[in-house]
Structure formats: structure tokens, C-alpha cells
Short mmCIF file of the C-alpha atoms (twelve columns), coordinates in Angstrom:
data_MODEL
# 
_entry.id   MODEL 
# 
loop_
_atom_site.group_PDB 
_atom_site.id 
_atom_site.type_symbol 
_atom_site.label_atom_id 
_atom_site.label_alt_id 
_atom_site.label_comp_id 
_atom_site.label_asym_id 
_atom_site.label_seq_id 
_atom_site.Cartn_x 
_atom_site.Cartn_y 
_atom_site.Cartn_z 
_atom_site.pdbx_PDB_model_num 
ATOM 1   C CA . UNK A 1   71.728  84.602  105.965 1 
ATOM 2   C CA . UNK A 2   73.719  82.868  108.650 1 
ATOM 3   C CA . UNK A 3   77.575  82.678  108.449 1 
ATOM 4   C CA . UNK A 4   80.389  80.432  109.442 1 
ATOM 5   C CA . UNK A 5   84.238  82.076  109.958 1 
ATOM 6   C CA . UNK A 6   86.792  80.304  108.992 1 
ATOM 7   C CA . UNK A 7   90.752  80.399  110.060 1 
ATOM 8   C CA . UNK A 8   93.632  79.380  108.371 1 
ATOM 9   C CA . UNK A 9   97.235  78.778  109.236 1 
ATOM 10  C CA . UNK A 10  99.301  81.542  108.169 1 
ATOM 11  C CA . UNK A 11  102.678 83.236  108.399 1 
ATOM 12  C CA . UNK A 12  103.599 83.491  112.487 1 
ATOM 13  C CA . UNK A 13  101.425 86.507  113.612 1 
ATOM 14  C CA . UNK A 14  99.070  86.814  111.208 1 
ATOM 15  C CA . UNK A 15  95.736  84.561  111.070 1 
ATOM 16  C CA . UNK A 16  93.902  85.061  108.364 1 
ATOM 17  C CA . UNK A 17  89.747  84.276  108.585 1 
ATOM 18  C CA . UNK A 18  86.930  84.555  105.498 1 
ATOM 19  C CA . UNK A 19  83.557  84.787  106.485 1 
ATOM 20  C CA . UNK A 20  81.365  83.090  104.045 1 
ATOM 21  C CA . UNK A 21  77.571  83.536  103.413 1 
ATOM 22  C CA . UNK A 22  75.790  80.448  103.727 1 
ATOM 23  C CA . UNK A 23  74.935  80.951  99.580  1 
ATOM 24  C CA . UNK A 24  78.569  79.986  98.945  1 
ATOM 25  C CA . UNK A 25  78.839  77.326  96.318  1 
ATOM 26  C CA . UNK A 26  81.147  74.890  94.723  1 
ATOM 27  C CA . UNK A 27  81.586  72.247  97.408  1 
ATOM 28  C CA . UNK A 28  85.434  72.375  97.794  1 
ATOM 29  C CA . UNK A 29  86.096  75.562  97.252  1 
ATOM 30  C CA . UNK A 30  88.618  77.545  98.974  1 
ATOM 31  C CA . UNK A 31  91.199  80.252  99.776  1 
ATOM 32  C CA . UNK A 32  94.074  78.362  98.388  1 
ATOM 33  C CA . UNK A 33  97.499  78.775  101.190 1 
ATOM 34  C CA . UNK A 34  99.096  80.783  98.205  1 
ATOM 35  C CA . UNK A 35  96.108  83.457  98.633  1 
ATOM 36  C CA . UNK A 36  96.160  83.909  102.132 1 
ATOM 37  C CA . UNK A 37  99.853  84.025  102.386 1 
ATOM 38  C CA . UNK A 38  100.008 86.597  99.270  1 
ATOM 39  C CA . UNK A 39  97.198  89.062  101.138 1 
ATOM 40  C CA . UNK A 40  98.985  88.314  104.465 1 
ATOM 41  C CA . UNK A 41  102.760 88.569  103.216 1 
ATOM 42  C CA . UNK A 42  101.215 92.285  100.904 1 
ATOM 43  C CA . UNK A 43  100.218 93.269  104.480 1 
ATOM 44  C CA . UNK A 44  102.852 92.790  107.184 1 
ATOM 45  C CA . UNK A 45  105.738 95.819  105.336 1 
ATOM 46  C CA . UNK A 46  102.991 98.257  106.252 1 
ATOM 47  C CA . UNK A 47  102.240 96.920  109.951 1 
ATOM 48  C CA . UNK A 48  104.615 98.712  112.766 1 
ATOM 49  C CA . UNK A 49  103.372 97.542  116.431 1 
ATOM 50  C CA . UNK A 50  105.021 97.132  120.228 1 
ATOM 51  C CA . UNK A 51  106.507 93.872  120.912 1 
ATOM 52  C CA . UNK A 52  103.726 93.795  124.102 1 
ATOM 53  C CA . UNK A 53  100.716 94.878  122.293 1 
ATOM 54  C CA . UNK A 54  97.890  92.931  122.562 1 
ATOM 55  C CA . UNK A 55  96.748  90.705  119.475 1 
ATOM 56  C CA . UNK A 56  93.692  92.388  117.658 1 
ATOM 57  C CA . UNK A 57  91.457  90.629  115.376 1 
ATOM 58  C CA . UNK A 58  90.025  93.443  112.914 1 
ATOM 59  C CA . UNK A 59  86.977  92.685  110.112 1 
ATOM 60  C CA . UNK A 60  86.859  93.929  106.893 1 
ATOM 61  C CA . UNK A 61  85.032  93.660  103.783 1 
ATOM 62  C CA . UNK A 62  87.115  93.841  100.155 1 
ATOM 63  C CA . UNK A 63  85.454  95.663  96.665  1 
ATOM 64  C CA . UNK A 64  86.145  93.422  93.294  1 
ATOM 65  C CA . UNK A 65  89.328  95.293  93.401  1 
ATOM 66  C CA . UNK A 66  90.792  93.482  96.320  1 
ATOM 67  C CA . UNK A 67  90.589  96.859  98.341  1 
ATOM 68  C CA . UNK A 68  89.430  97.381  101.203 1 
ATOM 69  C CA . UNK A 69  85.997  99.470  101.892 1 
ATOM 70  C CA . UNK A 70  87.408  101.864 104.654 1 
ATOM 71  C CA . UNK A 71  84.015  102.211 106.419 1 
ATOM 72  C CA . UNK A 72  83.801  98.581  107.591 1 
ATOM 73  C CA . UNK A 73  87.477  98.244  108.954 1 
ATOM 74  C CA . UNK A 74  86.050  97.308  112.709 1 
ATOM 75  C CA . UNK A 75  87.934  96.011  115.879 1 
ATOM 76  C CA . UNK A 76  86.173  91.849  116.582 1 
ATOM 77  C CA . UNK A 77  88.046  91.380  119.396 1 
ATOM 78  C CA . UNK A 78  91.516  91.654  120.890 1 
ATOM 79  C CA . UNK A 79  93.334  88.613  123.057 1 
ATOM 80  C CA . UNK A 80  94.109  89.134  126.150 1 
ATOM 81  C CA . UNK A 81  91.749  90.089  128.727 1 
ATOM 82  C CA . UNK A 82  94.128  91.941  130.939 1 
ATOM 83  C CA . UNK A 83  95.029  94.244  127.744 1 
ATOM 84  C CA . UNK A 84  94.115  98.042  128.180 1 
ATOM 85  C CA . UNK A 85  91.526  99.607  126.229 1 
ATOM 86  C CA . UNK A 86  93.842  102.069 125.439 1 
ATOM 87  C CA . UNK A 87  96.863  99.165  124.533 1 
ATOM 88  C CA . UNK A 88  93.426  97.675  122.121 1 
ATOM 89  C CA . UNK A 89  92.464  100.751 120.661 1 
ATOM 90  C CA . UNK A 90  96.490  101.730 119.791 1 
ATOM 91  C CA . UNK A 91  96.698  98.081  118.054 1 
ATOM 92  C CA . UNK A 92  93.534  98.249  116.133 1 
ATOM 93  C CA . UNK A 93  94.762  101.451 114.961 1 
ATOM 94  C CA . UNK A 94  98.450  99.547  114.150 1 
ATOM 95  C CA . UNK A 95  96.506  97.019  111.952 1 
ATOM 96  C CA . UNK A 96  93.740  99.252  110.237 1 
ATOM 97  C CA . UNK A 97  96.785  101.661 108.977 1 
ATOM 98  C CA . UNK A 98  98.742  98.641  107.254 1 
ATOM 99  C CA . UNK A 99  95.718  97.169  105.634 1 
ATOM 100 C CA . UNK A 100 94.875  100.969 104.326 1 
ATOM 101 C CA . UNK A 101 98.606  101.895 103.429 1 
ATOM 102 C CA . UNK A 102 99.015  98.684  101.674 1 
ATOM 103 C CA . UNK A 103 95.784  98.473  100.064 1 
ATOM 104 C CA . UNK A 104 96.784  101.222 97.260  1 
ATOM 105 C CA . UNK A 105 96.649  98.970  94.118  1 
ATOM 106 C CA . UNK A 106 94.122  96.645  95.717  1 
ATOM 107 C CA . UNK A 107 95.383  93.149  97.386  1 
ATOM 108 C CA . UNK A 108 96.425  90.324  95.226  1 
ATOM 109 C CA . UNK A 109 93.755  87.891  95.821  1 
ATOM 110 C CA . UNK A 110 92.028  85.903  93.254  1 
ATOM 111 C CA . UNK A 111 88.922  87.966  91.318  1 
ATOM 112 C CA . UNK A 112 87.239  84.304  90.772  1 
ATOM 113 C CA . UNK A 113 86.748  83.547  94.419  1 
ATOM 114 C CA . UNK A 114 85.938  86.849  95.153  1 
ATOM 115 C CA . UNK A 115 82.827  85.391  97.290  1 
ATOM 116 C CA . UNK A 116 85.459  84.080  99.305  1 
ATOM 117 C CA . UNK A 117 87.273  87.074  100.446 1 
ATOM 118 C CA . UNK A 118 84.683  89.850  100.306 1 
ATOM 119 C CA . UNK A 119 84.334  89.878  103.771 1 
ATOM 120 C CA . UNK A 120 87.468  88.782  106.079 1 
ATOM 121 C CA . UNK A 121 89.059  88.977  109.262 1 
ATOM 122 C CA . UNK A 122 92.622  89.471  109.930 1 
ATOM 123 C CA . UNK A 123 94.387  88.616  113.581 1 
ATOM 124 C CA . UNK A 124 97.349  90.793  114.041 1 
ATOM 125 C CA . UNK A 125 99.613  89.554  116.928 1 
ATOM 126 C CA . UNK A 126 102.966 90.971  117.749 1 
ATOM 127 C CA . UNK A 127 103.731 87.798  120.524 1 
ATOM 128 C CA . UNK A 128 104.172 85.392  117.114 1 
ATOM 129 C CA . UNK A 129 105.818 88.458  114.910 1 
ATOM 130 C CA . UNK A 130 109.326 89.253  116.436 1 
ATOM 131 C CA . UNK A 131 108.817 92.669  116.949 1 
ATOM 132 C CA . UNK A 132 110.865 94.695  118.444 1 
# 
């Protein structure tokens, strides 16, 4: 099945991407800007990272629940190619722990477009955030 990624504007820091399966249907059919920015703004209390860390992209697949399935929480990439591996690996950690510490009662994303946000990547990236 081949796949396309998609990326949507978000709240600064935070780019939110669903990866659809090509058997997606429904034409015009889409994350609405109220989904994404009620998964991104359920995530960001739980995030703590440097103001210099590097900008991690992290993948994840969701149950019907709007958890996440802990097993397939994966670094895709980080920005930056003069980052440390170390500086990478501390980030991806950052992100994975706010989408797990959040995640308790599931995210609030819409069970009818579940085929839309099964499978999702999430750019965390202090440089946009403000942090201190």
C-alpha cells in the first residue's frame, strides 16, 4: 500500500503530520484545524525540552482510543544536521514522554476519522516554542 504524509499548520512548535493509506476514502476528507490543534494543544503541558535542542519529528500509530501504541513511538528524523546524536536521542526522549504522559485517557481526536489519525507524526521544535 503506498502512502502520502501530510503536514499541517499548527500551534508555533508543533507540526502535526497523518500518514494516510492510499485506501483512504471520502474525497475531502480531513483532519479538521480544531483536531490537530486539540491533539497538539493535549500534548505540549506534558513536553519539557532545552531552548537549543534540536527539532525531532517522532511517528506514532493511535488505537480507536486515541492512545498511543507505545511500541511504535519511533524517532523519523531530527532538523539540524549539526545536532548531536546524543542532543537527538535526549529530544526524542523529551517528545515520546509527553505523548505517553498525556496519553492517559486517550487523545481527543475524532473516533469517525479514525483512518485519519491512526498513524501520525508529530514535529517537536523548541526554536518556535519559547522555551526556556
Amino acid at each position: 500500500m503506498s502512502r502520502a504524509a501530510l503536514l499541517f499548520g499548527s500551534v508555533p512548535g508543533f507540526v502535526l503530520g497523518a500518514t494516510l493509506g492510499s485506501t483512504v476514502s471520502g474525497g475531502d476528507r480531513s483532519l479538521s484545524t480544531a483536531d490537530i490543534n486539540a491533539f497538539i494543544h493535549a500534548v505540549r503541558p506534558c513536553w519539557a525540552a532545552a531552548a537549543d535542542a534540536p527539532a525531532v519529528r517522532i511517528h506514532m500509530t493511535f488505537n480507536a482510543k486515541g492512545r498511543p501504541v507505545a511500541p511504535t513511538i519511533r524517532l523519523a528524523g531530527a532538523e539540524g544536521a549539526e545536532a548531536a546524536p546524543a542532543a537527538v536521542e535526549k529530544a526524542f526522549n523529551a517528545g515520546k514522554r509527553a505523548i505517553l504522559r498525556c496519553a492517559k485517557n486517550g487523545y481527543p481526536l475524532p473516533p469517525e476519522k479514525f483512518d485519519l489519525w491512526h498513524e501520525v507524526e508529530i514535529v517537536f521544535n523548541p526554536a518556535t516554542m519559547g522555551v526556556e
